[in-house]
Coordinates of C-alpha atoms and ligand atoms in Angstrom, one line a residue:
M1 CA 19.6 -10.9 7.3
L2 CA 18.2 -13.6 6.7
I3 CA 15.1 -13.8 9.2
N4 CA 12.0 -15.5 10.3
K5 CA 8.8 -13.7 9.5
A6 CA 5.2 -14.8 10.5
Y7 CA 2.1 -14.6 8.5
K8 CA -1.5 -15.1 9.6
F9 CA -4.4 -15.5 6.9
R10 CA -8.2 -16.8 7.4
L11 CA -8.2 -20.2 5.9
Y12 CA -11.5 -21.0 4.0
P13 CA -11.3 -25.1 3.7
S14 CA -13.7 -27.1 1.7
K15 CA -16.1 -29.4 3.6
E16 CA -13.6 -32.5 2.8
Q17 CA -10.8 -30.4 4.0
E18 CA -12.4 -29.5 7.3
I19 CA -13.1 -33.3 7.8
F20 CA -9.1 -33.6 7.4
I21 CA -7.9 -31.0 9.5
A22 CA -10.0 -32.0 12.4
K23 CA -8.5 -35.8 11.7
T24 CA -5.1 -34.4 11.8
I25 CA -5.7 -32.0 15.0
G26 CA -7.2 -35.3 16.6
C27 CA -4.3 -37.8 15.6
S28 CA -1.7 -34.8 16.3
R29 CA -3.4 -34.5 19.9
F30 CA -3.4 -38.9 20.2
V31 CA -0.1 -39.0 19.6
F32 CA 1.4 -36.2 21.9
N33 CA -0.9 -36.8 24.8
R34 CA -0.1 -40.8 24.3
F35 CA 3.5 -40.0 24.4
L36 CA 3.0 -37.4 27.2
G37 CA 1.7 -40.5 29.4
Q38 CA 4.6 -42.9 28.6
W39 CA 7.4 -40.0 29.0
N40 CA 5.5 -39.3 32.7
D41 CA 5.2 -43.5 33.3
T42 CA 9.3 -43.7 32.6
Y43 CA 10.3 -40.5 34.6
Q44 CA 8.3 -42.0 37.7
E45 CA 9.7 -45.5 37.2
T46 CA 13.4 -44.2 36.5
G47 CA 13.5 -40.6 37.2
K48 CA 14.7 -39.9 33.9
G49 CA 12.6 -38.7 30.7
L50 CA 12.4 -39.9 27.2
T51 CA 14.3 -38.5 24.1
Y52 CA 12.6 -37.2 20.7
N53 CA 14.6 -40.2 18.7
A54 CA 13.3 -43.0 21.1
C55 CA 9.6 -41.8 21.0
S56 CA 9.9 -40.8 16.9
A57 CA 11.1 -44.5 16.2
E58 CA 8.1 -45.9 18.4
L59 CA 5.8 -43.5 16.5
T60 CA 6.9 -45.8 13.6
Q61 CA 5.3 -48.7 15.4
L62 CA 2.3 -47.0 16.6
K63 CA 1.3 -46.5 13.2
K64 CA 1.2 -50.1 12.3
E65 CA -0.9 -50.4 15.6
F66 CA -3.4 -47.8 14.7
V67 CA -3.7 -47.6 10.8
W68 CA -5.7 -44.8 11.0
L69 CA -2.7 -42.6 12.1
K70 CA -1.3 -43.3 8.6
E71 CA -4.1 -41.1 7.2
V72 CA -2.8 -37.9 8.0
D73 CA -0.1 -35.6 7.5
S74 CA 2.6 -37.7 8.9
I75 CA 5.1 -34.4 9.7
A76 CA 2.7 -33.0 11.8
L77 CA 2.9 -36.1 13.9
Q78 CA 6.2 -35.6 14.1
S79 CA 6.1 -32.2 14.7
S80 CA 3.4 -32.7 17.9
L81 CA 6.4 -35.0 19.3
K82 CA 8.9 -32.4 18.6
N83 CA 6.4 -30.2 20.3
L84 CA 6.2 -32.8 23.5
A85 CA 10.0 -32.7 23.5
D86 CA 10.5 -29.5 23.4
S87 CA 8.1 -28.5 26.3
F88 CA 10.4 -30.9 28.2
T89 CA 13.2 -29.7 27.9
R90 CA 11.9 -25.9 28.6
F91 CA 10.1 -27.8 31.6
F92 CA 13.5 -29.0 32.8
K93 CA 15.2 -25.8 32.1
K94 CA 12.5 -24.3 34.5
Q95 CA 11.3 -22.1 31.7
N96 CA 7.4 -23.3 31.6
K97 CA 5.3 -25.9 33.7
A98 CA 5.2 -29.5 32.9
P99 CA 3.4 -29.9 29.4
R100 CA -0.3 -31.0 30.2
F101 CA -2.4 -33.5 28.1
K102 CA -4.3 -31.8 25.3
S103 CA -8.2 -32.0 25.4
K104 CA -10.7 -32.0 22.7
K105 CA -12.6 -28.9 24.6
N106 CA -9.7 -26.5 24.5
Q107 CA -10.5 -23.3 23.0
V108 CA -8.2 -23.4 20.1
Q109 CA -7.2 -26.6 17.9
S110 CA -4.2 -26.9 15.8
Y111 CA -1.6 -29.0 14.1
T112 CA 1.8 -27.6 12.6
T113 CA 3.3 -29.0 9.6
K114 CA 6.9 -28.5 8.6
E115 CA 8.5 -27.9 5.4
T116 CA 10.1 -30.8 3.7
N117 CA 10.8 -31.3 -0.4
S118 CA 8.6 -28.2 -1.3
N119 CA 5.3 -30.0 0.3
M120 CA 3.9 -26.0 0.7
A121 CA 3.2 -23.3 -1.6
I122 CA 1.0 -20.6 -2.2
V123 CA -0.1 -19.8 -5.6
D124 CA -2.6 -17.2 -6.1
N125 CA -5.0 -17.3 -3.1
K126 CA -4.3 -20.7 -2.0
I127 CA -1.9 -22.7 -0.2
K128 CA -0.7 -26.0 -0.7
L129 CA -0.5 -28.1 2.5
P130 CA 0.1 -31.5 3.1
K131 CA -2.9 -34.1 2.3
L132 CA -4.9 -31.0 2.0
G133 CA -4.4 -30.1 -1.2
Y134 CA -5.1 -26.4 -2.4
V135 CA -7.0 -24.5 0.6
R136 CA -8.4 -21.2 -0.3
L137 CA -6.9 -18.2 1.8
A138 CA -7.8 -14.5 2.7
K139 CA -4.2 -13.2 1.5
S140 CA -4.5 -9.9 2.7
R141 CA -0.2 -9.3 2.2
E142 CA 2.2 -10.8 0.0
V143 CA 4.3 -13.9 1.5
E144 CA 8.0 -13.4 0.5
G145 CA 10.2 -16.2 1.3
R146 CA 10.7 -19.7 1.7
I147 CA 7.9 -21.9 3.8
L148 CA 9.6 -23.3 7.0
S149 CA 6.3 -24.4 9.0
A150 CA 2.5 -23.9 8.9
T151 CA 0.0 -24.5 11.9
V152 CA -3.3 -25.0 10.9
R153 CA -6.0 -23.6 13.7
R154 CA -9.7 -24.2 14.1
N155 CA -10.8 -21.2 16.5
P156 CA -13.6 -21.6 18.8
S157 CA -15.7 -19.5 16.5
G158 CA -15.4 -22.5 13.9
K159 CA -13.2 -20.2 11.9
F160 CA -9.8 -21.8 10.4
F161 CA -6.2 -19.8 10.1
V162 CA -2.6 -21.0 9.0
S163 CA 0.2 -19.3 10.6
I164 CA 2.9 -19.5 8.4
V165 CA 6.7 -19.0 9.2
V166 CA 9.2 -18.3 6.3
E167 CA 12.7 -17.3 6.0
T168 CA 13.4 -14.2 4.2
D169 CA 16.2 -12.0 3.5
V170 CA 15.9 -8.4 5.0
Q171 CA 17.6 -5.3 3.8
P172 CA 18.3 -2.6 5.9
L173 CA 16.5 0.4 5.2
K174 CA 17.7 3.6 4.0
K175 CA 18.9 5.8 6.9
T176 CA 16.8 8.8 7.3
E177 CA 18.9 11.0 9.6
S178 CA 15.7 11.3 12.0
S179 CA 15.2 10.1 15.5
I180 CA 12.4 10.6 17.4
G181 CA 10.6 9.8 21.3
I182 CA 7.4 8.3 22.0
D183 CA 5.7 8.6 25.3
L184 CA 3.1 6.1 26.2
G185 CA -0.1 8.5 26.5
I186 CA -2.8 7.9 28.8
T187 CA -5.6 9.8 26.7
D188 CA -3.8 8.5 23.6
F189 CA -2.0 5.5 22.7
A190 CA 1.5 6.9 22.1
V191 CA 2.4 10.8 21.9
L192 CA 5.6 11.3 19.3
S193 CA 8.1 14.0 19.9
D194 CA 7.1 15.4 16.5
G195 CA 3.9 16.9 18.1
R196 CA 2.1 13.7 16.5
K197 CA -0.9 12.1 18.9
I198 CA -1.5 8.4 17.9
D199 CA -4.7 8.3 18.8
N200 CA -6.5 4.9 21.0
N201 CA -7.7 3.3 17.7
K202 CA -11.3 4.5 18.2
F203 CA -12.7 1.2 16.0
T204 CA -11.1 -0.8 18.8
S205 CA -12.6 0.8 21.8
K206 CA -15.6 0.4 20.3
M207 CA -15.4 -3.2 19.6
E208 CA -14.7 -3.3 23.0
K209 CA -17.8 -1.6 23.9
K210 CA -19.6 -4.0 22.6
L211 CA -17.4 -7.2 23.4
K212 CA -18.2 -6.3 27.4
R213 CA -22.0 -6.2 26.4
E214 CA -21.7 -9.4 24.9
Q215 CA -20.0 -10.9 27.3
R216 CA -22.4 -9.9 30.0
K217 CA -25.2 -11.3 28.0
L218 CA -23.4 -14.9 27.8
S219 CA -23.1 -14.7 31.6
R220 CA -26.8 -14.7 31.9
R221 CA -27.4 -16.9 29.7
A222 CA -25.1 -19.1 31.7
L223 CA -27.1 -18.6 34.9
H224 CA -30.1 -18.8 33.0
A225 CA -29.6 -22.2 32.1
K226 CA -27.9 -23.2 35.2
N227 CA -31.0 -21.9 37.1
K228 CA -33.4 -24.5 34.4
G229 CA -31.0 -27.0 35.5
I230 CA -29.3 -27.2 31.7
H231 CA -25.9 -28.5 31.2
L232 CA -24.0 -25.5 29.1
F233 CA -23.0 -28.0 26.4
D234 CA -26.9 -28.5 25.8
A235 CA -27.9 -25.0 26.3
K236 CA -28.6 -23.4 23.1
N237 CA -28.7 -20.0 23.6
Y238 CA -25.9 -20.4 25.6
Q239 CA -23.6 -21.8 23.0
K240 CA -24.8 -19.4 20.4
Q241 CA -24.0 -16.5 22.6
K242 CA -20.6 -18.2 23.4
R243 CA -19.6 -18.3 19.6
R244 CA -20.7 -14.7 19.2
V245 CA -18.4 -13.5 21.6
A246 CA -15.7 -15.7 20.8
R247 CA -16.0 -13.8 16.9
L248 CA -16.0 -10.4 18.2
H249 CA -12.6 -11.4 20.3
E250 CA -11.0 -12.6 17.0
R251 CA -11.9 -9.4 15.3
V252 CA -10.9 -7.0 18.3
M253 CA -7.3 -8.9 18.3
N254 CA -7.2 -8.8 14.7
Q255 CA -7.6 -4.9 14.5
R256 CA -5.1 -4.4 17.7
D257 CA -2.4 -6.2 15.7
D258 CA -3.1 -4.5 12.5
F259 CA -2.9 -1.3 13.8
L260 CA 0.4 -1.6 16.1
H261 CA 2.1 -3.4 13.2
K262 CA 1.4 -0.4 10.8
L263 CA 2.2 2.1 13.6
S264 CA 5.5 0.5 14.1
T265 CA 6.2 0.0 10.7
D266 CA 5.7 3.8 10.2
I267 CA 8.2 4.8 12.6
I268 CA 10.7 2.4 12.0
K269 CA 10.6 3.5 8.4
N270 CA 11.0 7.2 8.9
H271 CA 13.4 7.1 12.0
D272 CA 16.9 6.0 13.0
V273 CA 17.1 6.4 16.6
I274 CA 13.8 5.7 18.5
C275 CA 13.7 7.0 21.9
I276 CA 11.4 5.2 24.5
E277 CA 10.6 4.5 28.0
D278 CA 11.7 1.6 29.6
L279 CA 8.6 0.5 31.4
N280 CA 8.5 -2.2 33.7
T281 CA 4.6 -2.9 32.4
K282 CA 3.9 -5.4 35.8
G283 CA 4.9 -2.6 37.5
M284 CA 2.6 -0.3 36.2
L285 CA -0.1 -3.0 35.9
R286 CA -0.4 -2.7 39.5
N287 CA -1.2 0.8 39.5
H288 CA -5.1 0.7 38.4
K289 CA -5.3 4.0 36.8
L290 CA -2.9 3.1 34.2
A291 CA -3.4 -0.4 33.9
K292 CA -6.9 -0.1 31.6
S293 CA -4.9 2.2 29.2
I294 CA -1.8 0.0 29.1
S295 CA -3.8 -3.3 28.8
D296 CA -6.2 -1.7 26.3
V297 CA -3.9 -0.8 23.9
S298 CA -0.9 -3.4 23.9
W299 CA 1.7 -0.8 24.9
S300 CA 4.6 -3.9 25.5
A301 CA 3.3 -5.7 22.2
F302 CA 3.8 -2.4 20.3
V303 CA 7.6 -2.0 21.8
S304 CA 8.3 -5.7 20.9
K305 CA 7.3 -5.1 17.2
L306 CA 9.7 -2.0 17.3
E307 CA 12.2 -3.9 18.2
Y308 CA 12.3 -6.9 16.2
K309 CA 11.4 -4.3 12.9
A310 CA 14.7 -2.4 14.5
K311 CA 16.9 -5.1 14.2
W312 CA 15.7 -6.2 10.9
Y313 CA 16.2 -2.7 9.1
G314 CA 19.3 -1.5 11.1
K315 CA 17.6 1.2 13.1
T316 CA 18.3 1.5 16.6
I317 CA 16.2 1.7 20.0
V318 CA 17.0 3.5 22.9
K319 CA 15.6 2.7 26.0
I320 CA 15.8 5.3 28.8
S321 CA 15.1 4.7 32.3
R322 CA 11.9 4.8 33.8
W323 CA 12.7 6.7 36.8
Y324 CA 13.6 9.4 34.1
P325 CA 11.3 12.2 35.2
S326 CA 10.3 13.0 31.2
S327 CA 6.6 14.9 32.4
Q328 CA 8.6 16.7 34.9
I329 CA 11.2 18.9 33.1
C330 CA 10.8 21.9 30.8
S331 CA 11.9 20.7 27.2
E332 CA 12.8 24.3 26.4
C333 CA 14.8 25.2 29.4
G334 CA 15.6 22.0 31.5
H335 CA 13.7 23.4 34.6
Q336 CA 12.5 20.6 36.6
D337 CA 9.0 21.3 37.3
G338 CA 8.2 18.9 40.1
K339 CA 5.8 15.5 40.0
K340 CA 2.8 16.1 38.4
S341 CA 0.0 13.9 38.8
L342 CA -1.8 12.3 35.9
E343 CA -5.0 14.5 35.9
I344 CA -2.8 17.6 34.7
R345 CA -2.5 17.6 30.9
D346 CA -0.5 20.8 30.1
W347 CA 1.2 23.6 32.3
T348 CA 3.4 26.4 32.1
C349 CA 7.3 26.6 32.7
P350 CA 7.8 29.2 35.2
I351 CA 11.3 30.2 33.4
F352 CA 10.3 31.8 29.9
D353 CA 6.4 30.9 30.3
K354 CA 6.6 28.2 28.1
H355 CA 3.3 26.5 27.7
H356 CA 3.4 22.4 27.4
D357 CA 1.3 19.9 26.4
R358 CA 2.5 17.5 29.0
D359 CA 2.6 14.2 26.6
I360 CA 4.6 16.2 23.9
N361 CA 6.9 18.0 26.1
A362 CA 7.3 14.5 27.8
S363 CA 8.1 12.6 24.4
Q364 CA 10.5 15.6 23.6
N365 CA 12.4 14.6 26.7
I366 CA 12.7 11.1 26.4
L367 CA 14.2 12.2 22.6
A368 CA 16.9 14.2 23.7
E369 CA 17.7 11.9 27.2
G370 CA 17.4 9.2 24.6
L371 CA 20.2 10.7 22.5
R372 CA 22.2 11.6 25.1
T373 CA 22.5 7.8 26.4
F374 CA 23.0 6.7 22.9
H375 CA 25.8 9.3 21.8
T376 CA 27.8 8.6 25.3
A377 CA 27.2 4.9 24.8
Ligands
ZN1 ZN1 11.3 25.8 31.1

């Protein structure tokens, strides 16, 4: 099966390349904003928007007027236009809000370029990008497949990243004849029906504490500048702290993503049928007790990784109803023991005196219920 796969790497451009990246981002933004303005005007006058093709033809003219547009990667400018047209399409389908003007002050600055005539390639620890040539990157894993596009980003911390989308052929994984149930843990990230408890990635929680501390410091510095009548833009200590917070935030996000990737791959590799609860995260987030643990560990990001990997590798995800009382039923005898509040971590079934760890028992019920619906489906 041909699939699209995304990779993200840190990029280490030379000073010269940095300038070029900044130029390309600026020109992409210019093109986006200019056509967005025209699009809005035309819509107001005629009740109809523009088309990508019309804009694209005009872009050619525009380059004669603003010759500096010719200096940068032309495909990046085209894809900026394409991005605008796509946003309008989604807007008219009521899938998102109307596109907004891009600002120099946006947190993340980026441009996207697409594959044409092998203009991109990865050679050793470098990526070849149009107009930039070879840029050094921190390649943490091998990139397999044909590159379709690359997005170059500059983060608020001043770091550069590249996200690469490739088309690659994946083969279904060998069947293992094994199934597993997963319970969303409260104290643990996930509890598996084989008795494993996946802990809440201690590194991440340590980093998050640190992040919160630094964020408080940032607010203090903002207040300090305000009291002194200094504009935040000129407040050196505030700006320094802001970059520090951005760097930490990035590290937390990367760590978490890495953790979720490894865990989902491990589960998909070792099991054919994976049973999980169909959680309405929105509903759960309204419950404050659960809110923190869920948002912290990105359960929904984990489920989506499981889902697409299952599709790639020929495995099955079975979602059971979130109303199924997985923590009330004894997985041994089926006795339903009634509602249990979140503090109750273990209990004993009165029928055969079986002692249960709350979450392991729940994951075993999820597995049984998942297999039941899977076989009757
Ligand atoms: Zn029992």
